[in-house]
GROMACS .gro file of C-alpha atoms in nm:
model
  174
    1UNK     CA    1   2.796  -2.213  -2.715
    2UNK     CA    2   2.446  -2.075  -2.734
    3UNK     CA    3   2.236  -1.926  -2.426
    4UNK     CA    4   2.045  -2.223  -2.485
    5UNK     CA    5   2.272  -2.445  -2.428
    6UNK     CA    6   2.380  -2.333  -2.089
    7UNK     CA    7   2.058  -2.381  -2.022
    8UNK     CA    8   1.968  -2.705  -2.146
    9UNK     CA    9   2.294  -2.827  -2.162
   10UNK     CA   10   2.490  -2.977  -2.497
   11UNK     CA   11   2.251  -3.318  -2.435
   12UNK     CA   12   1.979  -3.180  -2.506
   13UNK     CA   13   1.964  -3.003  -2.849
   14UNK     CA   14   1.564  -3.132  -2.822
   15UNK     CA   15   1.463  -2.946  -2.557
   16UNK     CA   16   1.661  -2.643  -2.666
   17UNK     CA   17   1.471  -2.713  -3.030
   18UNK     CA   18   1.142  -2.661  -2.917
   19UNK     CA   19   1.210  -2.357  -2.706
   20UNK     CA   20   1.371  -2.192  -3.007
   21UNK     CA   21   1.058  -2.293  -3.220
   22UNK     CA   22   0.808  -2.141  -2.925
   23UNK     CA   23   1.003  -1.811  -2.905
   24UNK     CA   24   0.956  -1.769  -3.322
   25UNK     CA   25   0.596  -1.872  -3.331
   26UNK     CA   26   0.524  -1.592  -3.025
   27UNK     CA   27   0.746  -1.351  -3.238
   28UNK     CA   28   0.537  -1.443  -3.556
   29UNK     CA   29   0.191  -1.368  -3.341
   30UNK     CA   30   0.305  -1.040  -3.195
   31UNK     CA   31   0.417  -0.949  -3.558
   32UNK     CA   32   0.110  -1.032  -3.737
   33UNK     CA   33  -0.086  -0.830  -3.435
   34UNK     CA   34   0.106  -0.551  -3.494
   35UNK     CA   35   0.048  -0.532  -3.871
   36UNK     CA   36  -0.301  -0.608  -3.877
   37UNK     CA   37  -0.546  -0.317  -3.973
   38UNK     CA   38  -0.689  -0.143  -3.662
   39UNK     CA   39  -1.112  -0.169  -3.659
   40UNK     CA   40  -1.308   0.134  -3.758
   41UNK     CA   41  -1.403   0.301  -3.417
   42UNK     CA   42  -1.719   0.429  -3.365
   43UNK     CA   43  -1.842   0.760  -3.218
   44UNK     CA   44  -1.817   0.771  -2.839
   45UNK     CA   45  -2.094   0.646  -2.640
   46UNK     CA   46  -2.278   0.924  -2.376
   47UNK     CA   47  -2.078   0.775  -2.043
   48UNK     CA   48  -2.346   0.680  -1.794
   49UNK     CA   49  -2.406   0.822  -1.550
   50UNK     CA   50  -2.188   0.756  -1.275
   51UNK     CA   51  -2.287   0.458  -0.994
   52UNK     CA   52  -2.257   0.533  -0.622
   53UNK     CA   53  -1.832   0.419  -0.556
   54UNK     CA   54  -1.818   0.019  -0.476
   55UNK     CA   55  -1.666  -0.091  -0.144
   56UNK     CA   56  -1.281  -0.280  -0.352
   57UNK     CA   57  -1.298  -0.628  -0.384
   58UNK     CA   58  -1.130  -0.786  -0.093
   59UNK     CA   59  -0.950  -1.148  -0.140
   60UNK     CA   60  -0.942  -1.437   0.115
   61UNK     CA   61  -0.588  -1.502   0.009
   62UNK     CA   62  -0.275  -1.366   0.209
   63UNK     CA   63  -0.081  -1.243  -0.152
   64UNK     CA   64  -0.187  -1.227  -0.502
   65UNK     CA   65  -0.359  -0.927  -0.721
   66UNK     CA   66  -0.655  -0.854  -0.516
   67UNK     CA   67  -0.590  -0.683  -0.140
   68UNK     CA   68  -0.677  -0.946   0.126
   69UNK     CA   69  -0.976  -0.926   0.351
   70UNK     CA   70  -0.701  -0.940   0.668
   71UNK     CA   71  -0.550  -0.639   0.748
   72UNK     CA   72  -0.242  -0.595   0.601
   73UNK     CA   73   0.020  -0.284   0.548
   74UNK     CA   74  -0.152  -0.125   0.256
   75UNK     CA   75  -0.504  -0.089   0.418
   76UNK     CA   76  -0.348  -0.003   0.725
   77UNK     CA   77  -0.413   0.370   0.795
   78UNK     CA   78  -0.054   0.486   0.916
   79UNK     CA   79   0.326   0.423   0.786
   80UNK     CA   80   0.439   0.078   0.728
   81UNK     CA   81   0.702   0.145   1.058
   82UNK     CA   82   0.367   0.192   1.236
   83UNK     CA   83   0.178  -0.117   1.066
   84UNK     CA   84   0.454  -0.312   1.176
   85UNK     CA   85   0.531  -0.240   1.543
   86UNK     CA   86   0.146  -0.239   1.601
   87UNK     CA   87   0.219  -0.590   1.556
   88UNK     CA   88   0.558  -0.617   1.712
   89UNK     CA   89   0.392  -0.466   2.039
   90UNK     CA   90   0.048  -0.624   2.025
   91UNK     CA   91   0.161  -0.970   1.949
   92UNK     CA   92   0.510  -1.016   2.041
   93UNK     CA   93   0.456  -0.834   2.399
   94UNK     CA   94   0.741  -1.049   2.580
   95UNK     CA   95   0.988  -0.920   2.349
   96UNK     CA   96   1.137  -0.569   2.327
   97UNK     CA   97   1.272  -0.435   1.993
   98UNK     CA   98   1.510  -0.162   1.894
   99UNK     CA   99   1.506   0.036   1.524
  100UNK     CA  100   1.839   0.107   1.349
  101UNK     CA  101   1.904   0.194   1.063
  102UNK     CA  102   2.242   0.072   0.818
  103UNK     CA  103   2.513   0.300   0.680
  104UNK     CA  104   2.508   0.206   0.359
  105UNK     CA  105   2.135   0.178   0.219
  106UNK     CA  106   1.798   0.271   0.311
  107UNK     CA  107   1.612   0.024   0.570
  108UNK     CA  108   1.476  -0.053   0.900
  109UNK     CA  109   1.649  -0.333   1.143
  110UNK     CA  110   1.441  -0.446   1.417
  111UNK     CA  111   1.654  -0.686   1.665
  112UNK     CA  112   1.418  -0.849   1.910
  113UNK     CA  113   1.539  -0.970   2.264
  114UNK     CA  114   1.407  -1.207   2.503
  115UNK     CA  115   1.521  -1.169   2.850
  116UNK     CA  116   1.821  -0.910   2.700
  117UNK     CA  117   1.924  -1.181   2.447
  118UNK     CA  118   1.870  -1.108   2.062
  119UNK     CA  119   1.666  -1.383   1.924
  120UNK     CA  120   1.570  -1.222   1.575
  121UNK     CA  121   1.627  -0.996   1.292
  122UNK     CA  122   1.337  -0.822   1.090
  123UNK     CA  123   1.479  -0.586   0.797
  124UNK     CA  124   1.211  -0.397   0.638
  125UNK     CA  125   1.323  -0.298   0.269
  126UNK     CA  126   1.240  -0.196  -0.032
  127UNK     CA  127   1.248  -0.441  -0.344
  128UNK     CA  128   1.482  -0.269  -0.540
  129UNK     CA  129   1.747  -0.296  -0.224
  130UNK     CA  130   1.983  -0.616  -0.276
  131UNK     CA  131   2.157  -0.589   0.021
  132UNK     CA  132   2.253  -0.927   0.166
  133UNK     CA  133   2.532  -0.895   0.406
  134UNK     CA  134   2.297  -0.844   0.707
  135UNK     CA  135   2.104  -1.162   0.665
  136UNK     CA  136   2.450  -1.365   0.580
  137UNK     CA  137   2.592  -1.214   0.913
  138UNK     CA  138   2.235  -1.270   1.109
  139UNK     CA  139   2.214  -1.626   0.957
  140UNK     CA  140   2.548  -1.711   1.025
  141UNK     CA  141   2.558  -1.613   1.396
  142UNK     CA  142   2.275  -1.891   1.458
  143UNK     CA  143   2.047  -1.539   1.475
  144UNK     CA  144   1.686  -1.555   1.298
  145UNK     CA  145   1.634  -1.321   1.027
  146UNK     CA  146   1.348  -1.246   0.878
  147UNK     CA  147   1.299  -0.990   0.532
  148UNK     CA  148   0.960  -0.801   0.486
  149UNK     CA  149   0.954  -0.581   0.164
  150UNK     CA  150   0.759  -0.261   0.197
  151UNK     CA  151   0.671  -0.173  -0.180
  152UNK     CA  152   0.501  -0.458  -0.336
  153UNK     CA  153   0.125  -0.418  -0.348
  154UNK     CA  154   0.221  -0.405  -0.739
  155UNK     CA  155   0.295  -0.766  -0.753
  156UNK     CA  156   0.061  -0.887  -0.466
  157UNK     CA  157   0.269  -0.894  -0.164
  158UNK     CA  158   0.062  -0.703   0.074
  159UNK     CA  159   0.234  -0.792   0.427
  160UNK     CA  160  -0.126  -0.904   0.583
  161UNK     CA  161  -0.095  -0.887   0.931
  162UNK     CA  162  -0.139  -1.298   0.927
  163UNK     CA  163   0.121  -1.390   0.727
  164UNK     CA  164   0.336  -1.129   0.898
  165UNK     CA  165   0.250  -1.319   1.299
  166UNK     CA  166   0.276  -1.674   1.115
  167UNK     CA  167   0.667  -1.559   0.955
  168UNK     CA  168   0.728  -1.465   1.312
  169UNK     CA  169   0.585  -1.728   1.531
  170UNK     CA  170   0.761  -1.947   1.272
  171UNK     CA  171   1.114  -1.809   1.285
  172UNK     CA  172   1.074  -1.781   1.670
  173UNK     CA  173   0.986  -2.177   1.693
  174UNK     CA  174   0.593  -2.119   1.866
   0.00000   0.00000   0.00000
C-alpha cells in the first residue's frame, strides 16, 4: 500500500491521482528552473547613499510575519520571564504565582492560586520541547493549563501582551 493511500484511502485512487500528477508537474518546474541558463549580470550599481534608518513596520494583527503594534515579548526590553510576570503581576494582581522548573527538560511552570488554591498552569517552552506529560497531568486533574512558546518570532508567534491577557482571562472563565 502506497503513502497515498493511507492517506486517501483505497476508495479513492482519484484523489490520490491528481496529487501524484501535482507533485510531478512541481518537480518538472523546479527542474526546468534549475537548468535554465542564468542572465548575464551587469556591473554593480554605485549603492546609494544610505537613507536615515526607518522606524519597522508594525502590524495590527496579534501573529503573523510582521511584529504587532501591541506590545508583545519580542519588543519587550527585558527577558521573556520578565515580559511575562509584568503581566502576571499587573493584570492578574489577585493571584499569586510560583516558578519551577521540571527535571527532565528545560522550561518555566507558573502555577497560579486563588485564595491558596491552584487554578492554572502556564509552561513557558521552547518549540523544539515536546514534552506533554505536564499538560496531560494538569488537564486531567480538572487544572487549567495553558502553553506559551518563547522562540517563535520566526514563524509569527510573537506572544503580544493581548493575546497573552485574552488566553488567560479565557482559561480562567472572566
Amino acid at each position: 500500500m502506497s503513502l497515498l493511500s493511507k492517506l486517501f484511502g483505497e476508495s479513492n485512487k482519484k484523489a490520490e491521482n491528481a496529487a501524484v500528477d501535482f507533485l510531478k508537474s512541481v518537480a518538472k518546474k523546479l527542474e526546468s528552473s534549475a537548468n535554465s541558463p542564468k542572465p548575464e549580470t551587469a556591473p554593480a550599481a554605485k549603492p546609494a547613499p544610505a537613507a536615515p534608518a526607518a522606524e519597522p513596520e508594525r502590524s495590527d494583527a496579534l501573529w503573523g510575519e510582521i511584529m504587532p503594534k501591541d506590545e508583545n515579548q519580542f519588543s519587550f526590553n527585558g527577558s521573556y520571564r520578565e515580559y511575562f510576570e509584568g503581566i502576571f503581576r499587573s493584570e492578574f494582581a489577585d493571584l499569586s504565582f510560583e516558578l519551577s522548573h521540571p527535571q527532565y527538560y528545560k522550561s518555566d511552570i507558573y502555577t497560579f492560586r486563588q485564595a491558596g488554591n491552584p487554578v492554572l498552569v502556564i509552561e513557558l517552552m521552547g518549540k523544539s520541547c515536546a514534552a506533554n506529560k505536564l499538560r496531560r497531568d494538569t488537564l486531567r486533574s480538572g487544572l487549567k493549563y495553558l502553553r506559551f512558546y518563547t522562540d517563535c518570532s520566526d514563524i509569527g508567534w510573537w506572544n503580544a501582551r493581548t493575546y497573552v491577557i485574552g488566553r488567560m482571562k479565557e482559561a480562567l472563565g472572566r
